[in-house]
Amino acid sequence: MNTPELLSPAGNWDCAKAAIENGADAIYFGLERFNARMRAENFTESDLPELMEFLHWRGVKGYVTLNTLIFQNELVEAEQYLRSIIAAGVDAVIVQDIGICRLIRHLSPDFPIHGSTQMTVTSAAGVEFAKELGCQLVVLARECSIKEINKIQKQLTESNLTLPLEVFVHGALCVAYSGQCLTSEALGGRSANRGECAQACRMPYELISDGEAVNLGDRRYLLSPQDLSGLAVLPDLVKSGVTCLKIEGRLKSPEYVANVTRVYRNALDQAITDVNAERYNLEMAFSRGLHTGWFEGINNQELVHARFGKKRGVYLGEVTQIQHEQITIATKAPVKPGDGVVFDSGHPEAKEEGGRIYAVEQHRNQTVLTFGRDQLNLRRIDIGDRVWKTSDPELDRQIRQTYAGDQPKFQRPIDIEIHGEIGKELIAIARDTIGHITRIESEMPLIEAHSKPLTTERLQEQFGRLGNTPFCLGKFENHLTDAAMIPVSELNRMRREIVDRLENLRMQPKQWQLQESRSHSELLPRIDNESGQNPLQPQPELTILVRNLQQLETVLKLGIQTVYCEFEDPRAYRQAVELTRQLSDAEIWVAPPRITKPSEQWILEQVRKSNADGYLIRNYDHLKFFEHDRKIGDFSLNIANAITANYFKQFGLEHLTASYDLNVQQLIALLKSCPSNWLEITIHQHMPMFHMEHCVFCAFLSTGTDFTNCGRPCEQHEVKLRLASGMSGGKHPGIEHILQADAGCRNTVFNGTAQTGAEFLHHLVHSGAQRFRVEFLNESSQQITQTIALYRQLLNHEITGAQLWRDLKLQNQLGVTRGTLT
């Protein structure tokens, strides 16, 4: 088994140094634009040559994150970014957008592409898609267990398909599938797919079951997972054959980067001597609680403890006594003067008491903490409060020392072999671990040694003096057979020349091929005058998506000709198709679940047995499974530019649903860059915000861990989530967001308020749009009838978009928002 590459985050130069000096094999970082951590300090295009030279000098790779969706009007700038990245000798770029993958491969036949976790790859079919796209590596979704990773690897081997796989091993866990979270977009117009996540998952929520609030005690952070720590399962991850282990944290401090990198470097090098000390370091670096995430399978009770959603650190114990400026706790971890603590009364959303410890006294298993005068408001601290250590200045100082100064501290081995014979030059051949080799000859011949010949020990001592260089001596071979000698000064000169040559070799920028004459415009779909933006285009069509049989029957009776079904239970699709055949000549299309894991082909088989007219394609498994069927690409394919649209169209998709991340101007730019019959626009819907492996039904309405023992509360209760009072900032007070489960037990939180883009419909029609989708969620037959009537009037120019919006607001108790197109 090969040791996986250790990949660390770097939000700035200090973080890059911290990663290098603590053993990272590679770092990943963003530039000013197009990266999924726009709040990080980030680097600039002009930093790239210097940064890459520095990284390569230290034997470390550098990967640029260009991992957001790219809109049509940004393709020119994105192309220039890519040219700068490739020319600077960057080792790879991490990409979400399918069109950008195509563009990179168009510009350069050999520059490495790493498929981001935001591509939502959860199966061998997804890996195969990424390889055909031009990727050299794929970052799997965080929701893949080790068992599923092994199954993916097995399926790839059986298909004679090889592609390196990368997984996140440590850091914050998103509750939603990366690339499939629309919460920030829906609630605040800040797209996670554009690097502007508002972290709505870290907020407290109330659980409403069958109209009543469920008393969950202090468990209110229903969507906030504990942080991922793969330390406990690291041997199994290495055995799985993953190529790279990635640490999350481009928004974190250099101390965090140094601390976590060092722990995993030691673990990979099998140098751990004290597991408890390593866990302590990880918890002090940053912790909302540490858990193995999905690596060991699904355990909904442990994944989300729901008691807080922010950094805590190391748990010290509970308060047992309060007296004067002293607080006694039942200690479960070491504590010392200077440490910072916080007192947890079960209300983490409120201001909490905390401060630095002045003195510590130990009395058996009780620890008395003394604080400075007036540092704490003791009236706000109670017996039983939990105490967390949030700061350890001594540990921070130790960590900072690992990357302080300009001299290299973490050294990588070079192998040296020695050859020669008396009367000829001494030859030293040196190799580093990344393939560089140099051959040095002495400037004088070897002579016969009458005393103190060049033994292996003497040579090893001289060539091993590599302090203040990026190197340490690895394997050493002495092939001298004679008792020979040469001055020590010459050995020292040869050693210095080895270092200089290897450093110079490393610092040369990588020469990737770059086709200067090529442009993104060559990848855009062809639009001719006849099939393009024709002023005499046909009357736009209204398509409807329903989520149960009653809604379907209502829609069919209204004469809708294209109906989509997205049911929680795919077994009901057969009945939906039969109902459609009985009541109408409409086409019925059915939707498989958005995620497909390696063992879930049976769900797709169920969907196909419905014999629908066609299928909504939501992921790469669907593309392959329904290869010979009629199909339409759905929104989860994240089609945000015409290069992406053009690529997906080659799979035989009759229409493509535009990404929900686009506002009206971006949508119009996309429409004008594609043939007019390609795109379908969702004009009315309840935005699917969180789409997640985490099952809220199981975690909070049962004592079970997964579908095998939860009792299926999703089939017995109507559940909604409401942002805890006082947490909405007045923007979305009291909105109950609808929770649904699918056949794979994945949950989707839908925005309780529907949104409409009606005011922009005629602008979109003028720009070439011919298909508009209205999606229903839990609406009654009466609401559906009224809504469809309004949209028909709008399409017939009988009312304006503003009138439709006002009428919908009057009809719906929760109102209707203008949504994300604005």
mmCIF file of N, CA and C in Angstrom, residues 401-496:
data_model
loop_
_atom_site.group_PDB
_atom_site.id
_atom_site.type_symbol
_atom_site.label_atom_id
_atom_site.label_comp_id
_atom_site.label_asym_id
_atom_site.label_seq_id
_atom_site.Cartn_x
_atom_site.Cartn_y
_atom_site.Cartn_z
ATOM 1 N N GLN A 401 5.934 27.741 16.742
ATOM 2 C CA GLN A 401 7.368 27.497 16.584
ATOM 3 C C GLN A 401 7.666 26.529 15.446
ATOM 4 N N THR A 402 6.695 25.708 15.102
ATOM 5 C CA THR A 402 6.938 24.732 14.030
ATOM 6 C C THR A 402 7.084 25.383 12.664
ATOM 7 N N TYR A 403 6.557 26.600 12.492
ATOM 8 C CA TYR A 403 6.679 27.249 11.174
ATOM 9 C C TYR A 403 7.248 28.658 11.253
ATOM 10 N N ALA A 404 7.770 29.056 12.426
ATOM 11 C CA ALA A 404 8.343 30.391 12.573
ATOM 12 C C ALA A 404 9.708 30.463 11.895
ATOM 13 N N GLY A 405 10.070 31.656 11.431
ATOM 14 C CA GLY A 405 11.388 31.862 10.833
ATOM 15 C C GLY A 405 11.435 31.477 9.367
ATOM 16 N N ASP A 406 12.625 31.700 8.775
ATOM 17 C CA ASP A 406 12.790 31.466 7.335
ATOM 18 C C ASP A 406 13.488 30.154 7.008
ATOM 19 N N GLN A 407 14.110 29.516 8.008
ATOM 20 C CA GLN A 407 14.832 28.281 7.733
ATOM 21 C C GLN A 407 13.877 27.089 7.668
ATOM 22 N N PRO A 408 14.100 26.196 6.710
ATOM 23 C CA PRO A 408 13.247 24.998 6.634
ATOM 24 C C PRO A 408 13.315 24.187 7.922
ATOM 25 N N LYS A 409 12.157 23.741 8.369
ATOM 26 C CA LYS A 409 12.102 22.912 9.574
ATOM 27 C C LYS A 409 11.692 21.475 9.239
ATOM 28 N N PHE A 410 10.751 21.323 8.316
ATOM 29 C CA PHE A 410 10.364 19.980 7.888
ATOM 30 C C PHE A 410 11.210 19.626 6.664
ATOM 31 N N GLN A 411 11.990 18.566 6.787
ATOM 32 C CA GLN A 411 12.892 18.169 5.704
ATOM 33 C C GLN A 411 12.418 16.866 5.067
ATOM 34 N N ARG A 412 12.602 16.797 3.763
ATOM 35 C CA ARG A 412 12.222 15.598 3.020
ATOM 36 C C ARG A 412 13.474 14.850 2.587
ATOM 37 N N PRO A 413 13.437 13.522 2.589
ATOM 38 C CA PRO A 413 14.660 12.731 2.365
ATOM 39 C C PRO A 413 15.157 12.782 0.925
ATOM 40 N N ILE A 414 16.477 12.761 0.784
ATOM 41 C CA ILE A 414 17.104 12.496 -0.505
ATOM 42 C C ILE A 414 17.997 11.259 -0.349
ATOM 43 N N ASP A 415 18.019 10.450 -1.376
ATOM 44 C CA ASP A 415 18.851 9.245 -1.379
ATOM 45 C C ASP A 415 20.149 9.551 -2.110
ATOM 46 N N ILE A 416 21.265 9.105 -1.559
ATOM 47 C CA ILE A 416 22.583 9.367 -2.155
ATOM 48 C C ILE A 416 23.325 8.041 -2.303
ATOM 49 N N GLU A 417 23.936 7.877 -3.477
ATOM 50 C CA GLU A 417 24.814 6.724 -3.670
ATOM 51 C C GLU A 417 26.181 7.226 -4.135
ATOM 52 N N ILE A 418 27.244 6.574 -3.658
ATOM 53 C CA ILE A 418 28.634 6.993 -3.900
ATOM 54 C C ILE A 418 29.344 5.936 -4.737
ATOM 55 N N HIS A 419 30.069 6.405 -5.776
ATOM 56 C CA HIS A 419 30.858 5.525 -6.639
ATOM 57 C C HIS A 419 32.249 6.122 -6.812
ATOM 58 N N GLY A 420 33.212 5.293 -7.189
ATOM 59 C CA GLY A 420 34.555 5.787 -7.499
ATOM 60 C C GLY A 420 35.620 4.747 -7.227
ATOM 61 N N GLU A 421 36.826 5.077 -7.736
ATOM 62 C CA GLU A 421 37.989 4.218 -7.473
ATOM 63 C C GLU A 421 39.227 5.103 -7.462
ATOM 64 N N ILE A 422 40.308 4.576 -6.902
ATOM 65 C CA ILE A 422 41.546 5.358 -6.741
ATOM 66 C C ILE A 422 42.038 5.816 -8.110
ATOM 67 N N GLY A 423 42.409 7.095 -8.180
ATOM 68 C CA GLY A 423 42.879 7.688 -9.422
ATOM 69 C C GLY A 423 41.792 8.312 -10.254
ATOM 70 N N LYS A 424 40.519 8.126 -9.863
ATOM 71 C CA LYS A 424 39.399 8.728 -10.592
ATOM 72 C C LYS A 424 38.557 9.562 -9.629
ATOM 73 N N GLU A 425 37.640 10.338 -10.238
ATOM 74 C CA GLU A 425 36.824 11.238 -9.429
ATOM 75 C C GLU A 425 35.816 10.458 -8.580
ATOM 76 N N LEU A 426 35.507 11.045 -7.443
ATOM 77 C CA LEU A 426 34.422 10.537 -6.612
ATOM 78 C C LEU A 426 33.094 11.000 -7.223
ATOM 79 N N ILE A 427 32.145 10.099 -7.341
ATOM 80 C CA ILE A 427 30.847 10.422 -7.958
ATOM 81 C C ILE A 427 29.753 10.251 -6.905
ATOM 82 N N ALA A 428 28.904 11.277 -6.792
ATOM 83 C CA ALA A 428 27.735 11.200 -5.898
ATOM 84 C C ALA A 428 26.487 11.394 -6.748
ATOM 85 N N ILE A 429 25.558 10.457 -6.634
ATOM 86 C CA ILE A 429 24.271 10.545 -7.341
ATOM 87 C C ILE A 429 23.185 10.728 -6.289
ATOM 88 N N ALA A 430 22.422 11.804 -6.423
ATOM 89 C CA ALA A 430 21.388 12.134 -5.419
ATOM 90 C C ALA A 430 20.011 12.174 -6.081
ATOM 91 N N ARG A 431 19.021 11.643 -5.385
ATOM 92 C CA ARG A 431 17.628 11.635 -5.859
ATOM 93 C C ARG A 431 16.716 12.140 -4.755
ATOM 94 N N ASP A 432 15.737 12.981 -5.127
ATOM 95 C CA ASP A 432 14.726 13.336 -4.140
ATOM 96 C C ASP A 432 13.497 12.451 -4.332
ATOM 97 N N THR A 433 12.472 12.667 -3.519
ATOM 98 C CA THR A 433 11.305 11.754 -3.525
ATOM 99 C C THR A 433 10.335 12.053 -4.649
ATOM 100 N N ILE A 434 10.558 13.143 -5.392
ATOM 101 C CA ILE A 434 9.593 13.494 -6.441
ATOM 102 C C ILE A 434 10.197 13.388 -7.833
ATOM 103 N N GLY A 435 11.321 12.646 -7.936
ATOM 104 C CA GLY A 435 11.832 12.293 -9.260
ATOM 105 C C GLY A 435 13.010 13.081 -9.770
ATOM 106 N N HIS A 436 13.497 14.069 -9.046
ATOM 107 C CA HIS A 436 14.664 14.819 -9.502
ATOM 108 C C HIS A 436 15.942 14.055 -9.170
ATOM 109 N N ILE A 437 16.921 14.131 -10.064
ATOM 110 C CA ILE A 437 18.181 13.414 -9.866
ATOM 111 C C ILE A 437 19.329 14.287 -10.343
ATOM 112 N N THR A 438 20.450 14.214 -9.661
ATOM 113 C CA THR A 438 21.630 14.964 -10.069
ATOM 114 C C THR A 438 22.874 14.131 -9.811
ATOM 115 N N ARG A 439 23.902 14.372 -10.622
ATOM 116 C CA ARG A 439 25.159 13.625 -10.528
ATOM 117 C C ARG A 439 26.292 14.636 -10.356
ATOM 118 N N ILE A 440 27.049 14.492 -9.271
ATOM 119 C CA ILE A 440 28.133 15.412 -8.940
ATOM 120 C C ILE A 440 29.455 14.646 -8.944
ATOM 121 N N GLU A 441 30.486 15.239 -9.559
ATOM 122 C CA GLU A 441 31.831 14.648 -9.533
ATOM 123 C C GLU A 441 32.765 15.538 -8.728
ATOM 124 N N SER A 442 33.727 14.890 -8.058
ATOM 125 C CA SER A 442 34.710 15.674 -7.311
ATOM 126 C C SER A 442 35.646 16.389 -8.273
ATOM 127 N N GLU A 443 36.269 17.459 -7.814
ATOM 128 C CA GLU A 443 37.193 18.224 -8.652
ATOM 129 C C GLU A 443 38.612 17.695 -8.557
ATOM 130 N N MET A 444 38.781 16.594 -7.841
ATOM 131 C CA MET A 444 40.107 15.948 -7.708
ATOM 132 C C MET A 444 39.882 14.450 -7.601
ATOM 133 N N PRO A 445 40.914 13.664 -7.986
ATOM 134 C CA PRO A 445 40.733 12.212 -7.934
ATOM 135 C C PRO A 445 40.880 11.687 -6.512
ATOM 136 N N LEU A 446 40.356 10.498 -6.331
ATOM 137 C CA LEU A 446 40.560 9.784 -5.076
ATOM 138 C C LEU A 446 42.001 9.304 -5.011
ATOM 139 N N ILE A 447 42.575 9.321 -3.802
ATOM 140 C CA ILE A 447 43.924 8.782 -3.611
ATOM 141 C C ILE A 447 43.857 7.665 -2.582
ATOM 142 N N GLU A 448 44.907 6.880 -2.579
ATOM 143 C CA GLU A 448 44.951 5.756 -1.642
ATOM 144 C C GLU A 448 45.041 6.296 -0.213
ATOM 145 N N ALA A 449 44.268 5.690 0.674
ATOM 146 C CA ALA A 449 44.234 6.140 2.066
ATOM 147 C C ALA A 449 45.183 5.300 2.906
ATOM 148 N N HIS A 450 46.141 5.972 3.536
ATOM 149 C CA HIS A 450 47.025 5.275 4.465
ATOM 150 C C HIS A 450 46.452 5.278 5.874
ATOM 151 N N SER A 451 45.532 6.203 6.127
ATOM 152 C CA SER A 451 44.798 6.241 7.395
ATOM 153 C C SER A 451 43.464 6.929 7.147
ATOM 154 N N LYS A 452 42.502 6.641 7.928
ATOM 155 C CA LYS A 452 41.171 7.241 7.854
ATOM 156 C C LYS A 452 40.563 7.199 6.445
ATOM 157 N N PRO A 453 40.349 5.997 5.893
ATOM 158 C CA PRO A 453 39.732 5.890 4.562
ATOM 159 C C PRO A 453 38.267 6.339 4.621
ATOM 160 N N LEU A 454 37.680 6.545 3.420
ATOM 161 C CA LEU A 454 36.274 6.962 3.320
ATOM 162 C C LEU A 454 35.360 5.764 3.584
ATOM 163 N N THR A 455 35.078 5.576 4.846
ATOM 164 C CA THR A 455 34.140 4.505 5.207
ATOM 165 C C THR A 455 32.709 4.990 4.984
ATOM 166 N N THR A 456 31.788 4.058 4.996
ATOM 167 C CA THR A 456 30.371 4.416 4.846
ATOM 168 C C THR A 456 29.954 5.389 5.944
ATOM 169 N N GLU A 457 30.418 5.159 7.157
ATOM 170 C CA GLU A 457 30.035 6.022 8.270
ATOM 171 C C GLU A 457 30.534 7.448 8.074
ATOM 172 N N ARG A 458 31.826 7.593 7.615
ATOM 173 C CA ARG A 458 32.377 8.939 7.416
ATOM 174 C C ARG A 458 31.669 9.666 6.287
ATOM 175 N N LEU A 459 31.405 8.949 5.196
ATOM 176 C CA LEU A 459 30.690 9.559 4.071
ATOM 177 C C LEU A 459 29.274 9.966 4.472
ATOM 178 N N GLN A 460 28.610 9.080 5.212
ATOM 179 C CA GLN A 460 27.234 9.357 5.628
ATOM 180 C C GLN A 460 27.185 10.570 6.538
ATOM 181 N N GLU A 461 28.199 10.696 7.391
ATOM 182 C CA GLU A 461 28.237 11.846 8.288
ATOM 183 C C GLU A 461 28.386 13.141 7.510
ATOM 184 N N GLN A 462 29.277 13.165 6.511
ATOM 185 C CA GLN A 462 29.528 14.403 5.760
ATOM 186 C C GLN A 462 28.352 14.768 4.846
ATOM 187 N N PHE A 463 27.830 13.785 4.142
ATOM 188 C CA PHE A 463 26.725 14.077 3.228
ATOM 189 C C PHE A 463 25.402 14.267 3.969
ATOM 190 N N GLY A 464 25.353 13.852 5.231
ATOM 191 C CA GLY A 464 24.136 13.995 6.015
ATOM 192 C C GLY A 464 23.997 15.327 6.713
ATOM 193 N N ARG A 465 25.018 16.196 6.581
ATOM 194 C CA ARG A 465 24.956 17.516 7.226
ATOM 195 C C ARG A 465 24.116 18.466 6.370
ATOM 196 N N LEU A 466 22.818 18.292 6.474
ATOM 197 C CA LEU A 466 21.879 18.997 5.591
ATOM 198 C C LEU A 466 20.998 19.994 6.349
ATOM 199 N N GLY A 467 21.468 20.425 7.517
ATOM 200 C CA GLY A 467 20.698 21.410 8.273
ATOM 201 C C GLY A 467 20.495 22.694 7.488
ATOM 202 N N ASN A 468 19.361 23.359 7.754
ATOM 203 C CA ASN A 468 18.985 24.607 7.070
ATOM 204 C C ASN A 468 18.754 24.425 5.571
ATOM 205 N N THR A 469 18.511 23.201 5.152
ATOM 206 C CA THR A 469 18.127 22.929 3.763
ATOM 207 C C THR A 469 16.776 22.203 3.789
ATOM 208 N N PRO A 470 16.106 22.078 2.628
ATOM 209 C CA PRO A 470 14.832 21.347 2.615
ATOM 210 C C PRO A 470 14.997 19.840 2.717
ATOM 211 N N PHE A 471 16.269 19.355 2.869
ATOM 212 C CA PHE A 471 16.525 17.924 2.739
ATOM 213 C C PHE A 471 17.077 17.311 4.023
ATOM 214 N N CYS A 472 16.818 16.028 4.173
ATOM 215 C CA CYS A 472 17.514 15.197 5.146
ATOM 216 C C CYS A 472 17.999 13.957 4.399
ATOM 217 N N LEU A 473 18.949 13.266 4.951
ATOM 218 C CA LEU A 473 19.523 12.110 4.276
ATOM 219 C C LEU A 473 18.611 10.904 4.449
ATOM 220 N N GLY A 474 18.248 10.313 3.326
ATOM 221 C CA GLY A 474 17.438 9.100 3.353
ATOM 222 C C GLY A 474 18.308 7.874 3.215
ATOM 223 N N LYS A 475 18.091 7.123 2.190
ATOM 224 C CA LYS A 475 18.878 5.913 1.940
ATOM 225 C C LYS A 475 20.274 6.312 1.454
ATOM 226 N N PHE A 476 21.316 5.655 1.997
ATOM 227 C CA PHE A 476 22.691 5.964 1.616
ATOM 228 C C PHE A 476 23.398 4.671 1.212
ATOM 229 N N GLU A 477 24.027 4.706 0.029
ATOM 230 C CA GLU A 477 24.738 3.519 -0.465
ATOM 231 C C GLU A 477 26.172 3.900 -0.814
ATOM 232 N N ASN A 478 27.116 3.137 -0.313
ATOM 233 C CA ASN A 478 28.542 3.362 -0.593
ATOM 234 C C ASN A 478 29.051 2.210 -1.451
ATOM 235 N N HIS A 479 29.459 2.537 -2.692
ATOM 236 C CA HIS A 479 29.942 1.503 -3.609
ATOM 237 C C HIS A 479 31.461 1.557 -3.793
ATOM 238 N N LEU A 480 32.164 2.292 -2.915
ATOM 239 C CA LEU A 480 33.624 2.297 -2.969
ATOM 240 C C LEU A 480 34.148 0.953 -2.502
ATOM 241 N N THR A 481 35.111 0.409 -3.266
ATOM 242 C CA THR A 481 35.693 -0.892 -2.881
ATOM 243 C C THR A 481 37.117 -0.743 -2.367
ATOM 244 N N ASP A 482 37.764 0.389 -2.717
ATOM 245 C CA ASP A 482 39.155 0.597 -2.300
ATOM 246 C C ASP A 482 39.192 1.455 -1.041
ATOM 247 N N ALA A 483 40.323 1.363 -0.359
ATOM 248 C CA ALA A 483 40.571 2.252 0.779
ATOM 249 C C ALA A 483 41.056 3.580 0.226
ATOM 250 N N ALA A 484 40.122 4.482 0.001
ATOM 251 C CA ALA A 484 40.448 5.735 -0.670
ATOM 252 C C ALA A 484 40.139 6.907 0.238
ATOM 253 N N MET A 485 40.692 8.056 -0.159
ATOM 254 C CA MET A 485 40.405 9.256 0.606
ATOM 255 C C MET A 485 40.351 10.468 -0.311
ATOM 256 N N ILE A 486 39.748 11.546 0.217
ATOM 257 C CA ILE A 486 39.637 12.830 -0.463
ATOM 258 C C ILE A 486 39.418 13.860 0.636
ATOM 259 N N PRO A 487 39.855 15.092 0.491
ATOM 260 C CA PRO A 487 39.703 16.066 1.582
ATOM 261 C C PRO A 487 38.241 16.278 1.985
ATOM 262 N N VAL A 488 38.036 16.497 3.263
ATOM 263 C CA VAL A 488 36.690 16.756 3.777
ATOM 264 C C VAL A 488 36.090 17.987 3.124
ATOM 265 N N SER A 489 36.915 18.978 2.831
ATOM 266 C CA SER A 489 36.411 20.194 2.202
ATOM 267 C C SER A 489 35.779 19.892 0.847
ATOM 268 N N GLU A 490 36.324 18.901 0.135
ATOM 269 C CA GLU A 490 35.753 18.541 -1.160
ATOM 270 C C GLU A 490 34.418 17.822 -0.983
ATOM 271 N N LEU A 491 34.327 16.991 0.039
ATOM 272 C CA LEU A 491 33.039 16.336 0.332
ATOM 273 C C LEU A 491 31.978 17.388 0.675
ATOM 274 N N ASN A 492 32.381 18.395 1.438
ATOM 275 C CA ASN A 492 31.431 19.449 1.796
ATOM 276 C C ASN A 492 30.982 20.232 0.557
ATOM 277 N N ARG A 493 31.947 20.517 -0.351
ATOM 278 C CA ARG A 493 31.589 21.221 -1.585
ATOM 279 C C ARG A 493 30.593 20.399 -2.401
ATOM 280 N N MET A 494 30.829 19.104 -2.514
ATOM 281 C CA MET A 494 29.927 18.234 -3.274
ATOM 282 C C MET A 494 28.535 18.206 -2.650
ATOM 283 N N ARG A 495 28.500 18.163 -1.323
ATOM 284 C CA ARG A 495 27.199 18.164 -0.637
ATOM 285 C C ARG A 495 26.443 19.458 -0.930
ATOM 286 N N ARG A 496 27.139 20.594 -0.861
ATOM 287 C CA ARG A 496 26.484 21.875 -1.136
ATOM 288 C C ARG A 496 25.996 21.940 -2.579
#
